[in-house]
XYZ file of C-alpha atoms in Angstrom:
624
model
C -174.577 39.405 146.978
C -175.695 38.627 150.350
C -179.547 38.872 151.453
C -178.940 40.608 154.640
C -177.048 41.193 157.921
C -176.518 38.348 160.283
C -177.711 38.578 163.845
C -174.547 37.436 165.796
C -173.784 40.440 167.910
C -171.621 39.020 170.777
C -168.440 40.520 171.513
C -164.867 38.853 170.631
C -161.444 39.072 171.840
C -160.446 39.658 168.237
C -162.795 42.558 168.063
C -161.768 46.306 168.798
C -163.245 49.668 168.248
C -160.267 51.122 166.689
C -158.665 49.748 163.197
C -154.967 48.743 163.456
C -152.633 51.343 162.289
C -150.060 49.353 160.267
C -148.458 46.135 159.000
C -146.137 44.212 161.118
C -142.803 45.328 161.856
C -141.316 43.190 159.085
C -143.291 44.929 156.435
C -143.168 48.356 157.923
C -140.706 49.702 155.381
C -143.395 48.876 152.664
C -145.321 52.045 151.564
C -148.645 51.897 150.164
C -149.118 53.701 146.794
C -152.488 55.493 146.302
C -153.549 55.707 142.661
C -155.679 58.629 142.035
C -158.942 58.358 140.530
C -160.081 58.682 136.926
C -163.158 60.714 136.164
C -165.922 59.689 133.365
C -165.407 61.213 129.973
C -162.200 62.767 130.934
C -160.392 59.424 131.426
C -158.134 60.862 134.213
C -157.134 60.737 137.663
C -158.539 62.370 140.669
C -157.369 63.458 143.945
C -158.532 62.551 147.610
C -160.187 59.455 149.232
C -161.151 56.666 146.668
C -158.611 58.307 144.598
C -156.059 60.110 146.508
C -152.498 61.193 145.805
C -150.243 58.656 147.454
C -146.550 59.071 148.410
C -145.464 58.284 145.005
C -142.940 55.796 146.437
C -142.062 52.380 145.186
C -142.812 49.043 146.876
C -139.669 47.564 148.636
C -138.252 44.394 147.023
C -138.345 41.972 149.801
C -137.472 38.924 147.696
C -141.157 37.435 147.743
C -143.544 37.510 144.592
C -145.104 40.912 144.393
C -149.019 40.684 144.349
C -150.723 43.872 144.188
C -154.425 44.362 144.856
C -156.132 47.201 143.632
C -159.106 48.276 145.850
C -161.126 51.279 147.231
C -159.739 53.428 149.806
C -161.831 52.249 152.687
C -160.343 48.765 152.238
C -156.686 49.698 152.261
C -156.235 49.527 156.122
C -157.953 46.132 156.390
C -156.184 44.452 153.261
C -152.876 45.538 154.920
C -153.880 43.452 157.879
C -155.256 40.594 156.086
C -152.030 40.562 153.970
C -150.148 40.256 157.305
C -152.317 37.468 158.513
C -151.947 35.680 155.337
C -148.187 34.999 155.922
C -149.113 33.007 158.896
C -151.921 30.957 156.961
C -151.925 27.317 155.572
C -152.652 29.010 152.292
C -149.573 30.857 152.305
C -147.579 27.861 153.558
C -148.956 25.922 150.484
C -147.188 28.333 148.139
C -143.942 27.152 146.109
C -142.493 30.672 146.555
C -143.195 33.327 149.150
C -145.535 36.159 148.091
C -146.139 39.701 149.443
C -149.674 41.088 149.028
C -149.909 44.912 148.715
C -152.937 46.870 148.540
C -153.178 50.214 146.319
C -155.967 52.559 146.291
C -158.179 52.704 143.021
C -161.658 53.547 142.815
C -163.866 50.944 141.492
C -164.963 53.040 138.688
C -161.578 54.070 137.812
C -160.491 50.417 137.663
C -163.446 49.589 135.499
C -162.481 52.150 132.827
C -158.819 51.051 133.046
C -159.525 47.458 132.526
C -162.205 48.087 129.726
C -159.829 50.549 127.754
C -157.517 47.767 127.010
C -153.669 47.936 126.905
C -151.358 48.368 130.007
C -152.243 49.582 133.382
C -151.921 53.298 133.594
C -148.923 53.492 135.806
C -145.189 53.795 134.740
C -143.928 51.464 137.182
C -144.845 47.648 136.492
C -144.419 46.771 139.993
C -147.779 48.648 140.900
C -149.622 46.808 138.208
C -152.394 44.915 140.062
C -152.412 40.964 140.171
C -155.955 41.253 141.859
C -159.015 43.439 142.178
C -161.221 44.147 144.926
C -163.907 46.879 143.922
C -166.611 47.479 146.356
C -169.410 45.786 144.200
C -169.835 42.989 141.656
C -171.459 45.710 139.728
C -167.924 46.707 138.403
C -166.648 43.339 137.658
C -169.963 42.589 135.559
C -169.359 45.892 133.738
C -165.796 44.830 132.770
C -167.052 41.301 131.699
C -169.708 42.755 129.594
C -167.680 45.509 128.008
C -164.195 43.954 127.573
C -164.036 40.013 128.382
C -165.262 37.916 131.199
C -161.844 36.177 131.308
C -160.419 39.543 132.435
C -162.108 39.648 135.666
C -161.640 35.878 136.435
C -163.994 34.555 138.993
C -164.811 37.246 141.419
C -166.171 36.056 144.684
C -167.468 38.473 147.650
C -165.469 38.147 150.995
C -167.241 40.877 153.029
C -170.117 43.242 152.701
C -171.455 46.749 153.967
C -174.824 48.245 153.099
C -175.375 51.731 151.735
C -177.147 53.949 154.376
C -177.606 57.679 154.850
C -175.514 59.236 157.795
C -177.396 61.857 159.300
C -176.047 64.085 162.407
C -177.578 62.784 165.353
C -179.438 65.832 166.275
C -181.097 66.059 162.802
C -181.950 62.463 162.939
C -183.922 62.776 165.855
C -185.832 65.714 164.518
C -186.951 63.082 161.917
C -188.038 60.624 164.669
C -184.860 58.497 164.599
C -184.411 55.864 166.025
C -187.923 54.851 166.562
C -189.416 56.038 163.142
C -188.720 54.382 159.912
C -187.244 56.862 157.163
C -187.349 56.440 153.686
C -185.920 58.047 150.642
C -189.408 59.452 149.799
C -189.189 61.227 153.045
C -185.963 62.728 152.251
C -187.460 63.707 148.882
C -190.510 65.335 150.478
C -188.077 67.490 152.542
C -186.029 68.374 149.427
C -189.400 69.592 147.601
C -190.820 71.516 150.411
C -189.991 75.181 150.429
C -189.957 75.353 154.286
C -187.218 72.487 154.130
C -186.252 71.641 157.776
C -189.262 74.188 158.864
C -191.693 71.532 157.836
C -190.492 69.333 160.970
C -190.163 72.361 163.139
C -186.488 73.371 162.620
C -186.946 76.480 160.897
C -183.548 77.729 161.908
C -181.840 74.710 159.939
C -182.656 76.037 156.491
C -183.076 73.910 153.446
C -182.627 69.977 153.430
C -179.221 69.125 151.748
C -177.947 65.799 150.471
C -174.399 64.838 149.542
C -174.121 62.021 147.088
C -171.189 60.879 144.799
C -170.901 60.383 141.041
C -172.112 57.025 140.038
C -169.503 56.947 137.156
C -166.678 56.435 139.749
C -168.526 55.673 142.894
C -170.052 52.638 144.102
C -172.185 54.492 146.725
C -173.280 56.940 143.987
C -174.328 53.962 141.781
C -176.215 52.110 144.405
C -177.948 55.395 145.651
C -179.560 56.263 141.995
C -180.711 52.454 141.890
C -182.136 52.910 145.436
C -183.944 55.842 144.321
C -185.563 53.864 141.245
C -186.663 50.928 143.931
C -188.191 53.519 146.032
C -190.102 55.110 143.165
C -191.090 51.877 141.874
C -192.190 50.343 145.136
C -190.268 47.379 144.310
C -187.896 45.429 146.466
C -186.702 43.230 143.656
C -186.810 42.629 139.928
C -186.056 46.139 139.108
C -186.062 46.531 135.342
C -184.985 49.318 132.886
C -188.329 50.499 132.512
C -188.776 51.076 136.306
C -185.871 53.120 136.281
C -187.050 55.339 133.233
C -190.288 55.654 135.176
C -188.753 56.953 138.145
C -187.041 59.778 136.381
C -189.441 62.662 137.889
C -188.715 61.242 141.535
C -185.048 61.126 141.158
C -184.880 64.587 139.577
C -186.549 66.047 142.675
C -183.911 64.101 144.954
C -181.096 65.443 143.027
C -182.239 69.010 143.490
C -181.044 68.623 147.319
C -177.435 67.688 146.285
C -175.010 70.369 147.382
C -172.430 68.842 144.684
C -171.447 65.544 143.655
C -167.703 64.246 143.643
C -165.474 61.051 143.374
C -165.948 60.232 147.069
C -167.717 61.011 150.356
C -164.597 61.351 151.873
C -164.190 65.279 151.383
C -167.709 65.906 152.272
C -167.263 63.977 155.566
C -163.852 65.963 156.269
C -165.502 69.058 155.743
C -168.448 68.208 157.975
C -166.067 66.778 160.702
C -163.972 70.113 160.625
C -167.186 71.954 161.332
C -168.176 69.668 164.040
C -165.047 69.931 165.699
C -164.879 73.816 165.533
C -168.300 74.182 167.189
C -170.264 75.180 164.064
C -172.226 72.077 163.472
C -173.031 70.646 160.170
C -176.615 71.778 159.555
C -175.885 74.557 157.312
C -173.741 72.521 155.296
C -175.343 69.152 154.989
C -178.125 67.143 156.201
C -177.970 63.597 154.788
C -174.932 61.867 153.237
C -175.299 58.900 151.072
C -172.379 56.561 152.167
C -171.420 52.956 153.053
C -171.880 51.871 156.561
C -168.258 51.152 156.892
C -167.315 54.893 155.893
C -169.780 55.992 158.705
C -167.998 53.904 161.107
C -164.851 55.565 160.091
C -166.022 58.836 160.567
C -167.271 58.089 163.920
C -163.996 57.275 164.980
C -162.305 60.219 163.703
C -161.146 59.032 160.218
C -163.643 60.858 157.945
C -161.745 60.395 154.880
C -161.007 56.780 155.342
C -157.263 57.393 154.964
C -154.652 54.850 155.560
C -153.941 55.122 159.154
C -150.422 55.703 160.012
C -148.536 54.075 163.101
C -148.759 56.310 165.974
C -151.642 58.357 164.510
C -154.313 59.328 167.054
C -158.048 59.509 165.821
C -160.248 61.878 167.646
C -163.985 61.149 167.411
C -166.305 63.794 166.054
C -168.262 66.069 168.703
C -171.297 64.938 167.090
C -171.512 61.382 165.344
C -173.348 60.399 162.312
C -176.384 57.820 162.653
C -176.883 55.275 160.113
C -180.569 55.798 158.614
C -181.269 52.538 156.950
C -183.783 53.649 154.495
C -187.230 51.527 155.135
C -187.635 50.917 151.499
C -184.672 48.922 151.548
C -180.778 49.170 151.113
C -178.379 47.821 148.491
C -175.129 46.177 149.580
C -171.599 46.576 148.331
C -170.303 43.003 148.196
C -166.788 43.564 147.803
C -165.597 40.931 145.516
C -162.104 39.880 145.019
C -160.619 38.243 141.899
C -157.340 37.416 140.138
C -157.218 39.386 136.849
C -156.587 37.514 133.435
C -154.424 40.396 132.490
C -151.544 39.738 130.318
C -149.145 41.217 132.754
C -150.294 38.768 135.552
C -147.645 35.786 135.443
C -148.249 31.971 136.843
C -146.579 32.688 139.829
C -148.545 35.818 140.609
C -151.687 33.968 139.814
C -151.116 31.098 142.187
C -150.337 33.525 144.996
C -153.343 35.663 144.099
C -155.679 32.602 144.339
C -154.060 31.601 147.567
C -154.840 34.929 149.147
C -158.322 34.912 147.738
C -158.970 31.426 149.270
C -157.575 32.870 152.736
C -159.971 35.640 152.622
C -162.859 33.026 152.948
C -161.466 31.510 155.968
C -162.592 32.086 159.627
C -159.224 33.530 160.550
C -159.584 36.292 157.854
C -163.182 36.757 158.626
C -162.610 37.546 162.204
C -160.221 40.746 161.333
C -163.176 42.167 158.945
C -165.360 43.649 161.984
C -162.144 45.582 163.353
C -162.406 47.863 160.336
C -166.193 48.250 159.945
C -166.926 45.571 157.790
C -169.425 42.752 158.034
C -168.125 39.221 157.543
C -169.946 36.864 155.615
C -169.118 33.994 158.205
C -172.115 33.939 160.269
C -170.307 32.321 163.108
C -167.901 35.294 163.589
C -169.198 37.891 165.963
C -169.580 41.744 164.922
C -167.704 42.876 167.770
C -167.654 46.532 169.403
C -167.881 48.702 166.515
C -171.414 47.592 165.365
C -173.261 49.115 168.283
C -175.490 52.547 168.730
C -172.306 53.989 170.311
C -170.719 54.238 166.741
C -174.184 55.155 165.092
C -175.062 51.838 163.428
C -177.681 48.834 164.088
C -176.358 45.490 163.099
C -179.866 44.244 162.817
C -180.476 46.289 159.893
C -181.294 46.967 157.069
C -184.242 44.959 157.332
C -185.055 45.009 153.584
C -182.229 44.207 151.346
C -182.308 45.351 147.791
C -180.741 42.936 145.190
C -178.198 44.073 142.351
C -180.124 44.692 139.059
C -178.660 43.350 135.623
C -176.131 45.179 133.639
C -178.845 46.862 131.368
C -180.596 48.365 134.357
C -177.371 49.756 135.868
C -176.427 51.169 132.457
C -179.884 52.654 132.261
C -179.454 54.333 135.698
C -176.226 55.890 134.804
C -177.229 57.322 131.331
C -180.317 58.525 133.290
C -178.355 60.318 136.073
C -176.442 62.404 133.370
C -179.657 63.731 132.134
C -181.543 64.649 135.432
C -178.527 65.350 137.638
C -178.547 68.647 139.279
C -177.809 71.742 136.921
C -174.455 73.541 137.263
C -173.153 76.947 136.688
C -169.253 76.936 136.858
C -166.876 79.774 136.233
C -163.164 78.496 135.896
C -160.483 80.920 136.893
C -156.919 80.086 135.584
C -153.702 81.764 136.800
C -151.580 82.491 133.832
C -148.883 84.377 135.639
C -145.120 83.968 134.574
C -144.419 80.955 137.025
C -146.993 78.965 134.686
C -144.166 78.865 132.299
C -142.351 76.521 134.570
C -141.806 72.984 133.370
C -143.615 69.912 135.108
C -141.312 67.026 134.178
C -143.313 65.490 131.263
C -142.460 67.721 128.392
C -144.993 70.350 129.279
C -145.199 73.653 130.920
C -147.522 74.136 134.149
C -149.712 76.232 131.563
C -149.758 73.514 128.914
C -151.283 71.086 131.736
C -153.696 73.498 132.961
C -154.918 74.327 129.428
C -155.408 70.507 128.734
C -156.711 69.606 131.948
C -159.545 72.449 131.234
C -159.982 71.209 127.612
C -160.522 67.646 128.397
C -163.043 68.232 131.124
C -165.403 70.352 129.165
C -167.141 67.043 127.921
C -168.516 66.507 131.286
C -170.802 69.297 131.148
C -174.151 69.199 129.224
C -175.477 71.686 126.638
C -177.613 73.135 129.136
C -174.909 73.486 131.857
C -173.587 77.036 132.140
C -169.647 77.167 131.789
C -167.314 80.451 131.789
C -163.662 80.614 131.639
C -161.511 83.498 132.922
C -157.556 83.899 133.007
C -155.694 86.311 135.467
C -152.353 88.045 135.683
C -151.270 91.747 135.669
C -151.250 93.995 132.789
C -154.750 92.604 131.637
C -158.072 94.758 131.492
C -161.619 93.535 130.593
C -165.224 94.178 131.384
C -164.885 91.802 134.235
C -162.183 94.082 135.931
C -158.399 94.970 135.970
C -156.092 91.792 135.471
C -158.573 89.600 134.251
C -159.157 88.270 130.604
C -162.720 86.809 129.782
C -162.016 83.829 127.843
C -165.965 83.065 127.786
C -168.803 84.560 129.861
C -170.652 82.156 131.869
C -173.670 81.067 129.592
C -175.074 77.716 128.795
C -172.494 75.523 127.110
C -174.846 74.665 124.068
C -172.814 73.899 120.908
C -169.647 75.862 122.052
C -167.690 73.048 123.080
C -165.189 72.893 120.342
C -164.750 76.650 120.095
C -164.315 76.924 123.783
C -161.580 74.474 123.552
C -159.874 76.577 120.881
C -160.305 79.810 123.094
C -158.569 78.104 126.125
C -155.905 77.045 123.768
C -155.274 80.612 122.938
C -154.064 81.067 126.757
C -150.550 79.346 125.619
C -149.644 82.875 123.708
C -150.924 85.174 126.336
C -149.082 87.895 128.557
C -147.739 86.339 131.555
C -146.678 88.608 134.622
C -147.697 88.633 138.286
C -150.376 86.796 140.491
C -153.250 88.913 141.869
C -155.027 85.871 143.076
C -157.311 87.457 145.866
C -158.423 90.144 143.586
C -159.455 87.647 140.734
C -161.361 85.398 143.174
C -163.103 88.440 144.623
C -164.063 89.438 141.170
C -165.238 86.034 140.248
C -167.366 85.785 143.317
C -169.166 89.119 142.562
C -169.884 87.803 139.194
C -171.115 84.382 140.499
C -173.068 85.783 143.266
C -175.060 87.967 141.087
C -175.869 84.915 138.659
C -176.394 82.545 141.266
C -179.772 80.791 141.367
C -181.381 78.165 143.521
C -181.735 74.346 142.350
C -178.340 74.703 140.609
C -174.712 73.989 141.451
C -173.164 77.647 141.530
C -169.243 76.992 141.734
C -165.881 78.642 141.024
C -163.018 76.635 140.127
C -159.823 78.479 140.820
C -156.357 77.093 139.551
C -153.241 78.752 141.001
C -149.501 77.895 141.116
C -148.273 80.327 143.579
C -148.610 82.855 146.230
C -150.526 86.076 145.690
C -148.327 89.031 144.886
C -150.337 91.633 143.240
C -153.599 92.057 144.808
C -155.295 95.212 146.660
C -157.586 92.619 148.407
C -156.074 91.031 151.439
C -156.729 87.261 152.235
C -158.669 88.330 155.549
C -160.951 90.536 153.471
C -161.478 88.101 150.732
C -162.420 85.414 153.409
C -164.953 87.764 155.205
C -166.506 88.500 151.848
C -166.838 85.035 150.415
C -167.910 83.571 153.711
C -170.656 85.815 154.578
C -173.390 83.710 153.187
C -172.026 80.538 154.947
C -171.867 82.082 158.228
C -175.397 83.686 158.120
C -176.898 80.342 156.892
C -180.027 79.649 154.870
C -178.514 80.790 151.601
C -180.729 79.040 148.871
C -178.213 79.654 146.303
C -174.685 79.444 147.734
C -171.582 79.965 145.479
C -168.919 77.459 146.454
C -165.089 77.735 145.575
C -163.082 74.890 144.602
C -159.308 75.795 144.338
C -156.745 73.618 142.893
C -153.165 74.021 144.242
C -151.022 73.395 141.453
C -147.574 72.648 142.037
C -145.125 72.849 144.847
C -145.302 76.373 145.117
C -149.094 76.836 145.589
C -150.484 78.600 148.633
C -152.192 75.778 150.002
C -153.068 77.332 153.308
C -154.918 80.100 151.714
C -156.520 78.066 149.045
C -157.957 75.637 151.880
C -159.294 78.591 153.779
C -160.783 80.042 150.698
C -162.574 76.618 149.966
C -163.585 76.161 153.605
C -165.202 79.753 153.708
C -167.696 78.850 151.048
C -168.352 75.023 151.786
C -166.240 74.180 148.710
C -163.291 71.807 148.586
C -159.718 72.212 147.711
C -157.695 69.852 145.527
C -153.893 69.148 145.852
C -152.107 69.062 142.708
C -148.644 69.384 144.008
C -147.617 66.873 141.497
C -148.066 69.295 138.641
C -147.595 66.499 136.029
C -151.270 65.257 137.316
C -152.864 68.439 136.956
C -155.059 67.270 133.915
C -156.144 64.388 136.057
C -156.866 66.278 139.160
C -158.889 68.969 137.193
C -160.890 66.243 136.135
C -161.746 65.002 139.754
C -162.635 68.683 140.468
C -165.120 68.875 137.521
C -166.580 65.591 138.691
C -168.563 67.534 141.478
C -170.754 69.166 138.962
């Protein structure tokens, strides 16, 4: 990992404030497949940036050796461009046969679990199995080497890097003294613990201080952030130990209390903030600071909040208010973005030779000059940063002034284990559609209801014994204490030792009566239940799974939105209830479910490929 940023700031004819949209014409027919991300403990895929659903298409056979590189979402555009440039390089000319490098989106944490699990890559199409891997940090390659085999990850070498920062809306950052004041993680923690929140700095109307972080089991940024918290609490800038992490538990617990919810990636939070900013509502009621990589902040400020693969002809619209990078005064960790050729049994000698040639090309000046166009810092100090790395786009290329080294594998493991215990408590009600259409097959020998049941069962292991979990099911013709058309599988209460019994109760849904879809009524009742139970200091959430349109509610969509959106509109709600809908199958009412999520500051998830419902379900639960 590099010690810190370079100082070369001059512009270059190779630099551009906007990333290139696609490969050259000769490769335009090649589609980029996005592999969804797997959630810890559930062993499943997720959805969205760093793990979003791709087009499901196959790679075109152009007669060249197929070299797939698994990488995190923010590098897909850049690696596409680098793959183009590789074909014009001496490294490519030195190959005995032509090769085509194709990036696919796999989050770093997911790829780590795939590789350490042993066996084949979890994709039915072997043409999409990776020859190469480029996680966001060597933390992940070291974990695979320690848990599986060093030979499996080959010889990783960094080719670019980006610091972990906190993205803060510019107006809010100025209220904290930015850009002249040095702001640290301890300052954020102080705002978190102060009952006055933003009022402690004279901004009473902004309410509490809210932080967005990702889950360290799947996200490099989430992992780096919890390590930065331990560095801050210890007062160290190097030599962090497992004992230091353990001693930082109370400090980190306070910091976690400010988290709105977790998740696989920052993309959905950034997209929500972007939408609010563009619609004139601003982001102060939703989130105050987002832990993210500098490159993601640059993407956001260009109008690509979820760091998706930019399509040919796509126009990006910058946000009305940019995020500015707060480089913590105690130091930042760096995502050092290694690349390596995998020592996996499915990688043949021809692919290995081509992969090594591409890795060598990434170290050349020609490749390094491409990196700044996509918001990544080059390792080659002779390469200028270009136009993106300026105050206009919210960053300071001279920072961070303190770089925190990556600690050993044992320290990283201690930090992840600690986070599992100190993360923000959660109270979650799962509301599952069991209407007649849930009998439809999903193409893998299961019905929709089978997939929903298995997804719900597998993800229960994510919750701690102290987390509150409840499960309701809805269709017409039911009656319970919760209301008409609702069956209570389990009341919302601490999970304790009930995991196996709850899994068994969910299994009973296979034999339930299945009729109509009173979707809006069920959500309204669930919201009332959770609003009465909601407490500050925990994540209060409803997960709604539905495969169709509402057909039997007395509540209209507009009435439901008015009801659930009231707290969000009024602001300063100390115990918000957020809704996380899953649009299940092609018939799901995606538009309505999206609006329901947005009304409460939640997130919606796309499971239009119904066969992946258990995987998407796991990604949803990863928010808690």
